[in-house]
Tab-separated table of C-alpha atoms in Angstrom:
chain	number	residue	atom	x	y	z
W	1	UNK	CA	204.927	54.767	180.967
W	2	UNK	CA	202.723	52.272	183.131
W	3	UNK	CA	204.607	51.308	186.151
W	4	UNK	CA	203.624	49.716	189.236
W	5	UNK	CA	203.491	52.022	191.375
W	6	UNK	CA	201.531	54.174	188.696
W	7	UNK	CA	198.768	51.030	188.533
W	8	UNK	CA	198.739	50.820	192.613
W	9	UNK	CA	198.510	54.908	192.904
W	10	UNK	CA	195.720	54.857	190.371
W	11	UNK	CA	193.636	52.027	192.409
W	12	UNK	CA	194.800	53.612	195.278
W	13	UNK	CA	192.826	56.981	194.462
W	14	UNK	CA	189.935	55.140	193.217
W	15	UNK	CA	189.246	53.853	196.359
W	16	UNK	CA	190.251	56.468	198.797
W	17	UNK	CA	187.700	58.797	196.599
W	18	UNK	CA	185.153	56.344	196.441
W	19	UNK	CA	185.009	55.993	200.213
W	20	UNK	CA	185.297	59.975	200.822
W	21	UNK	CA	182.543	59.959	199.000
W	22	UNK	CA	180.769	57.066	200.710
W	23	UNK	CA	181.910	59.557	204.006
W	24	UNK	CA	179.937	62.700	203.025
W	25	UNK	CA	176.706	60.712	201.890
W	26	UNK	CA	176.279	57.762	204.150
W	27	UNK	CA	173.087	57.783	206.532
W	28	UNK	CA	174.466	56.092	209.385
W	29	UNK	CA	177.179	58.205	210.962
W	30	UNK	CA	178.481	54.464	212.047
W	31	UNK	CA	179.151	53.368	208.303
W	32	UNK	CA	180.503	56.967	207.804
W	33	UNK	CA	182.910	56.340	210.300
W	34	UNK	CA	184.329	52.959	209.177
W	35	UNK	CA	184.254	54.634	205.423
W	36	UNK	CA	186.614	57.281	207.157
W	37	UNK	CA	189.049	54.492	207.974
W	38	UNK	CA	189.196	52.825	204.610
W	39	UNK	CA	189.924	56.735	202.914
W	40	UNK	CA	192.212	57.917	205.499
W	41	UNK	CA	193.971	54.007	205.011
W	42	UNK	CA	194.164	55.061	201.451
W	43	UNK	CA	196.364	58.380	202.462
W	44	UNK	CA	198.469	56.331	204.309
W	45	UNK	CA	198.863	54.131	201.366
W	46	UNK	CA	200.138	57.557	199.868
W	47	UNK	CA	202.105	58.867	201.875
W	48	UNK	CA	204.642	55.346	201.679
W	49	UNK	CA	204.370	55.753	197.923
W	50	UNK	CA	205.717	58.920	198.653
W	51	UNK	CA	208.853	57.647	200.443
W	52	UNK	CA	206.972	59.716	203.484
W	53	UNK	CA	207.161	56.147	205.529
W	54	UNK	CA	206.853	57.733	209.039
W	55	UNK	CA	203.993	60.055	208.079
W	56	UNK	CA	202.422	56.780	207.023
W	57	UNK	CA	202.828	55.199	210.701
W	58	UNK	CA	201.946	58.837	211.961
W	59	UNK	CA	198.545	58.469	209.899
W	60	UNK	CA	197.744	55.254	211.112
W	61	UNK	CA	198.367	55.385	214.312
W	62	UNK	CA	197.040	59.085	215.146
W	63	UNK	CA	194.288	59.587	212.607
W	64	UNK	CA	192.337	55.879	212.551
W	65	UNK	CA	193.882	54.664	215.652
W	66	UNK	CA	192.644	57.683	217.787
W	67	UNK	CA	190.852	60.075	216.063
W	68	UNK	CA	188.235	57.661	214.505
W	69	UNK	CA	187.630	55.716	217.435
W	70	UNK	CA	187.102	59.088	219.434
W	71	UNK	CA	184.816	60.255	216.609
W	72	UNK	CA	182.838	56.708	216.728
W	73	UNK	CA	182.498	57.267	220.799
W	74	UNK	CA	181.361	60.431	219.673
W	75	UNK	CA	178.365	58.809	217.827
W	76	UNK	CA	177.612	56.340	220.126
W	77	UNK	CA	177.576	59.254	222.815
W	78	UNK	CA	175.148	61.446	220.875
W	79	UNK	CA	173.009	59.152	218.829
W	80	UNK	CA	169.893	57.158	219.652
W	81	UNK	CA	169.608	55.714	217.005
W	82	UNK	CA	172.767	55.822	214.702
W	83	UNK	CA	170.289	56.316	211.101
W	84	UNK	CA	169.463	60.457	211.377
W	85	UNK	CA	165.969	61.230	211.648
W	86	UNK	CA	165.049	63.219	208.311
W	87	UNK	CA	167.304	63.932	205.519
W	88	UNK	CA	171.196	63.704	206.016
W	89	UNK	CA	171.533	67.174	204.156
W	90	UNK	CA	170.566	70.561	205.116
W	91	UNK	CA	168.227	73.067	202.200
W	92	UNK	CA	171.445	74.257	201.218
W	93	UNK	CA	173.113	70.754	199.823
W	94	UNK	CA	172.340	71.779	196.015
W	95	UNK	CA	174.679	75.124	196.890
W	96	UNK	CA	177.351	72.870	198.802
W	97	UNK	CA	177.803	70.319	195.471
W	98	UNK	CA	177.606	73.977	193.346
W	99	UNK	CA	180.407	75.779	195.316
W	100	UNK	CA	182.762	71.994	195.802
W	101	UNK	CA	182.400	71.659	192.114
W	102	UNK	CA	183.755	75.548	191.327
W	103	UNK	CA	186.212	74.897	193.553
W	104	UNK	CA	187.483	71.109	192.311
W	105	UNK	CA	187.466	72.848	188.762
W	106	UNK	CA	189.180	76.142	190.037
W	107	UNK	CA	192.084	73.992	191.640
W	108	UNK	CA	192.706	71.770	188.328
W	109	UNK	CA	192.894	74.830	186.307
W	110	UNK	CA	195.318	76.114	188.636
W	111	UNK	CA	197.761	73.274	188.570
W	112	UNK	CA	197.020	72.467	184.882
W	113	UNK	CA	198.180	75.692	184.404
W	114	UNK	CA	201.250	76.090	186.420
W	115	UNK	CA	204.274	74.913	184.655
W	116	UNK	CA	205.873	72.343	187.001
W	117	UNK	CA	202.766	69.736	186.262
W	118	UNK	CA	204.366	66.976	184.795
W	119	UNK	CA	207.781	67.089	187.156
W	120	UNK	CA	208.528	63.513	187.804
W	121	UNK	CA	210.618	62.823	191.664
W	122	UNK	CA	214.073	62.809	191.309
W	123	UNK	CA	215.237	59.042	192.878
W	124	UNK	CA	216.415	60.081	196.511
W	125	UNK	CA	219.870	59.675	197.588
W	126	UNK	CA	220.575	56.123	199.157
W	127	UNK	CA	222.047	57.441	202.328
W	128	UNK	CA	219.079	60.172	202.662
W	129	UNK	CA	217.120	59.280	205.782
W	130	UNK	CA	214.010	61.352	205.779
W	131	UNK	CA	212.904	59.701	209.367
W	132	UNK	CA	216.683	60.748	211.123
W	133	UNK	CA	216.112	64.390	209.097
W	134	UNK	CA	212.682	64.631	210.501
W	135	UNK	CA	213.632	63.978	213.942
W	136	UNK	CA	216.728	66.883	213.469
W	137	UNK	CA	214.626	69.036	212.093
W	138	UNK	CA	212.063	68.979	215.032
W	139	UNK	CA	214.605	69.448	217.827
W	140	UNK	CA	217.191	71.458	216.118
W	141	UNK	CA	217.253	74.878	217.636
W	142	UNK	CA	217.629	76.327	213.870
W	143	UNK	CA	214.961	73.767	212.375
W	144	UNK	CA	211.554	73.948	213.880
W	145	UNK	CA	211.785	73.561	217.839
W	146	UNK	CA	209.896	76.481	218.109
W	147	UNK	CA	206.438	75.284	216.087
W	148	UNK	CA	206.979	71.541	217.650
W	149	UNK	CA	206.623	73.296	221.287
W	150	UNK	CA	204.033	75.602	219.881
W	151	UNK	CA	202.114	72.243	219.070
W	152	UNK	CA	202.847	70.372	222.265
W	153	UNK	CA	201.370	73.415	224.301
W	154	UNK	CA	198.524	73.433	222.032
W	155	UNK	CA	197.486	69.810	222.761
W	156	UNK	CA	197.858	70.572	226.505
W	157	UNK	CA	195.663	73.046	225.892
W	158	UNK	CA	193.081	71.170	223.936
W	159	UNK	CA	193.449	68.700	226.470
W	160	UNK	CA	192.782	70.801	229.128
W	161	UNK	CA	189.723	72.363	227.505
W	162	UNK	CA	188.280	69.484	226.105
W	163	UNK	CA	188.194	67.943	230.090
W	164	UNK	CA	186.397	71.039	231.028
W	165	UNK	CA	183.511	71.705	228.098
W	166	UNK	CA	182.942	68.125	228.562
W	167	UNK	CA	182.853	67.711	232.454
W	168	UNK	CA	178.980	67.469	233.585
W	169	UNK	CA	178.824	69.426	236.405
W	170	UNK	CA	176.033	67.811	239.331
W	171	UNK	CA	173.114	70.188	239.655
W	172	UNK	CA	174.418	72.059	243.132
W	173	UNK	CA	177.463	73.291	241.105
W	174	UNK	CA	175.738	75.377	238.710
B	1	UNK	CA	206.462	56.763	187.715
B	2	UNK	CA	203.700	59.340	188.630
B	3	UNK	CA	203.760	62.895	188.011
B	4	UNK	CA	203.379	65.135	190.373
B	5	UNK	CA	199.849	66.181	188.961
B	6	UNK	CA	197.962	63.501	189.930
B	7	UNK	CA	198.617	63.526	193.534
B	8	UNK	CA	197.563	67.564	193.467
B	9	UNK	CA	194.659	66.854	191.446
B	10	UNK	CA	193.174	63.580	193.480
B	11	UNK	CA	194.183	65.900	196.936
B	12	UNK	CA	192.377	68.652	194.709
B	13	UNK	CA	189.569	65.763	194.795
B	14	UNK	CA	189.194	64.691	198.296
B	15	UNK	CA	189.226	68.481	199.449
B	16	UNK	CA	186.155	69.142	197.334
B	17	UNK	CA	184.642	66.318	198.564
B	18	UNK	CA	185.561	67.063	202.395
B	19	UNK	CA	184.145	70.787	201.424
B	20	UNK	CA	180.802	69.308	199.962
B	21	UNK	CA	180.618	67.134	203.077
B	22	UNK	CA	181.233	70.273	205.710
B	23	UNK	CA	178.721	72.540	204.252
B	24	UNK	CA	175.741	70.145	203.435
B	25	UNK	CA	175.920	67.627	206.264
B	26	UNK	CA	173.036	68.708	209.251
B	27	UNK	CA	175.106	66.177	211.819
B	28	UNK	CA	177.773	67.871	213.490
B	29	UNK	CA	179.966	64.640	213.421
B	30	UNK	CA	179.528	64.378	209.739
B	31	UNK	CA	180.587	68.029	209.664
B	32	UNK	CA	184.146	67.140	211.691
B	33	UNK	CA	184.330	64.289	209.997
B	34	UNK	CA	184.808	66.680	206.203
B	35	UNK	CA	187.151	68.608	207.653
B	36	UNK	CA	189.696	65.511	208.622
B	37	UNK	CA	189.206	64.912	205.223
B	38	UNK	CA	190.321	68.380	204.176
B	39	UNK	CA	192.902	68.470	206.335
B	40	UNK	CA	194.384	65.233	204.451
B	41	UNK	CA	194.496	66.254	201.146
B	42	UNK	CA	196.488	69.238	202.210
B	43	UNK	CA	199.135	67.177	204.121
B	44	UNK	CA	198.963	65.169	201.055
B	45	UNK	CA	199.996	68.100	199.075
B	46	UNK	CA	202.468	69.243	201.610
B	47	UNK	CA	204.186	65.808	201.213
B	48	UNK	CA	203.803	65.741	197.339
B	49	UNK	CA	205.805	69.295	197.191
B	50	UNK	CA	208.023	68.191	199.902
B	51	UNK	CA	209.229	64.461	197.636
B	52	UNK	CA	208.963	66.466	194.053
B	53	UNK	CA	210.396	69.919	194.784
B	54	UNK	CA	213.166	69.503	197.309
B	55	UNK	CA	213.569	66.520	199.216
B	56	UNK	CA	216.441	67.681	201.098
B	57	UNK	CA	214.637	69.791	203.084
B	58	UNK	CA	212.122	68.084	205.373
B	59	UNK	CA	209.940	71.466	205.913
B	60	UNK	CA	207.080	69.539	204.085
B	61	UNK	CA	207.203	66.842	206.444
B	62	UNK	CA	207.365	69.044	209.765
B	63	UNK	CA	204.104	70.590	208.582
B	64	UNK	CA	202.673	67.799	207.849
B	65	UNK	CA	203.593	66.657	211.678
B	66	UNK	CA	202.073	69.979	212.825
B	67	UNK	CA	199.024	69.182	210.836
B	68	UNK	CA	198.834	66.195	212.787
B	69	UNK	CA	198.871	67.590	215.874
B	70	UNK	CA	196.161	70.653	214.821
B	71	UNK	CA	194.061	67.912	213.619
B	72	UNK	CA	194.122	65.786	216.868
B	73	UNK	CA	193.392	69.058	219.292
B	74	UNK	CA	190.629	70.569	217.091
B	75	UNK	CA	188.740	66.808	216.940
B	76	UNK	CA	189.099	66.800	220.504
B	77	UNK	CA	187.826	70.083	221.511
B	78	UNK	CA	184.998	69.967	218.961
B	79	UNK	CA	183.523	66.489	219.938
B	80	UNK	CA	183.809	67.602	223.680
B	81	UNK	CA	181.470	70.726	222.933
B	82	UNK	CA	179.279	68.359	220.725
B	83	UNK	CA	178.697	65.996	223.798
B	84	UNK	CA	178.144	69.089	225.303
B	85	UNK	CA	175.710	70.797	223.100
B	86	UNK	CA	173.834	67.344	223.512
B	87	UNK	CA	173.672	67.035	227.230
B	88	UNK	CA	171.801	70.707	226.977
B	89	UNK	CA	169.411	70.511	224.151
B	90	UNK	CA	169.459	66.851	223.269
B	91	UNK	CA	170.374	67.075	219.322
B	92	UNK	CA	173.441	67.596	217.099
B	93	UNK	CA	171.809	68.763	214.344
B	94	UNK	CA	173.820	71.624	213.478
B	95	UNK	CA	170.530	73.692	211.584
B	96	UNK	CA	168.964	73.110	215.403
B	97	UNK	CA	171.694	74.879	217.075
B	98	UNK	CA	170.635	78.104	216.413
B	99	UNK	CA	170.420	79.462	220.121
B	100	UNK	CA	173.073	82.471	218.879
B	101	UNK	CA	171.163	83.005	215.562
B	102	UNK	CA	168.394	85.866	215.607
């Protein structure tokens, strides 16, 4: 049965393909970038089709408001010119589209043949609150407290060691 | 409504096409910038399970989150060593950074 949320999934996936695509074969890293916004704005698109509506924030906020704009500060930081000199691809593309092919086809045979492929979501309870569960579940000292500190100490830590790999030391230090 | 399959098989999708992009880019940006896509199409999935399975339990969600937060440390730590690796020998090009290769 069409519905409207099929129609907007399907366009949905159209263009958040199309522009991974457009990602992994653009020649300026710049336009690769921007192409990264419109796919991971796509997933985001997703994830509130999915009832998932504070992942969706989550994604926006985190993924293209900080995570594209440090990989486009990353471009500008390492690229003369933004167009790479040469072909985009290493010798080895014609393995790389062999081996993503096997294992595109390897995964669809794999769900094809599992037998909950055509489970439709059950309509979610009208007092469920998936963002007030979330929260619970983070904190709550049988939930996942442990993994959310786990991941706390692991940004300190990235933090931390992305300051230092990155620091240019003056010439005397070394 | 939508079945579950199509969300596994277009997440099936964009991690083939992060994979394609991670091992036949030469620019280590490009390279970082297939794995955010592979990491999305398996917090896609997570969620997918998490609504069609059993949406009582959030566990799809929290890994998602923690996905989140993997992403965000490992894009940090890997463009610091690329501005790194470019102060030094003045290219990105990951087939040029070969100084550990013999």
């Amino acid at each position: 049965m069409i519905t409207v949320s099929l129609i907007i999934f399907l366009i949905v996936a159209v263009i958040t393909l199309g522009s991974a695509l457009m990602v992994v074969t653009a020649r300026n890293l710049v336009h690769a970038a921007l192409w990264l916004v419109v796919a991971l704005f796509g997933v985001a698109i997703l994830f509130g089709l999915l009832q998932a509506g504070f992942l969706a924030v989550v994604q926006v906020v985190i993924y293209i408001g900080a995570i594209v704009i440090l990989i486009i500060f990353a471009i500008m930081l390492t690229q003369r010119n933004a167009l790479e000199i040469g072909s985009r691809f290493n010798e080895n593309w014609g393995w790389a589209l062999g081996i993503s092919a096997l294992v595109f086809a390897a995964l669809v045979w794999a769900i094809v043949s599992w037998p909950g492929f055509h489970v439709q979501a059950q309509p979610l309870d009208a007092r469920f609150d998936s963002v007030a569960e979330l929260g619970k579940a983070l904190v709550a000292s049988n939930g996942y407290a442990l993994p959310f500190e786990l991941a706390s100490v692991l940004l300190l830590a990235a933090l931390i060691g992305a300051i230092v790999i990155a620091w240019e030391r003056k010439p005397e230090e070394r | 409504m939508i079945p579950l399959s199509f969300y596994l098989i277009f997440a099936a999708g964009l991690f083939s096409v992060g994979l394609f992009g991670v091992l036949a880019r030469k620019n280590a940006i490009a390279i970082l910038m297939g794995i955010e896509l592979m990491l999305n199409a398996v917090n896609v999935n997570l969620v997918a399970f998490w609504r069609y399975r059993m949406p009582e339990m959030i566990s799809g969600q929290v890994f998602a989150v923690i996905v989140f937060a993997v992403a965000a440390a490992e894009v940090a730590v890997g463009l610091a060593l690329f501005i790194s690796i470019y102060r030094r020998r003045g290219t990105i090009a990951a087939d040029q950074i070969d100084l550990m290769k013999w």
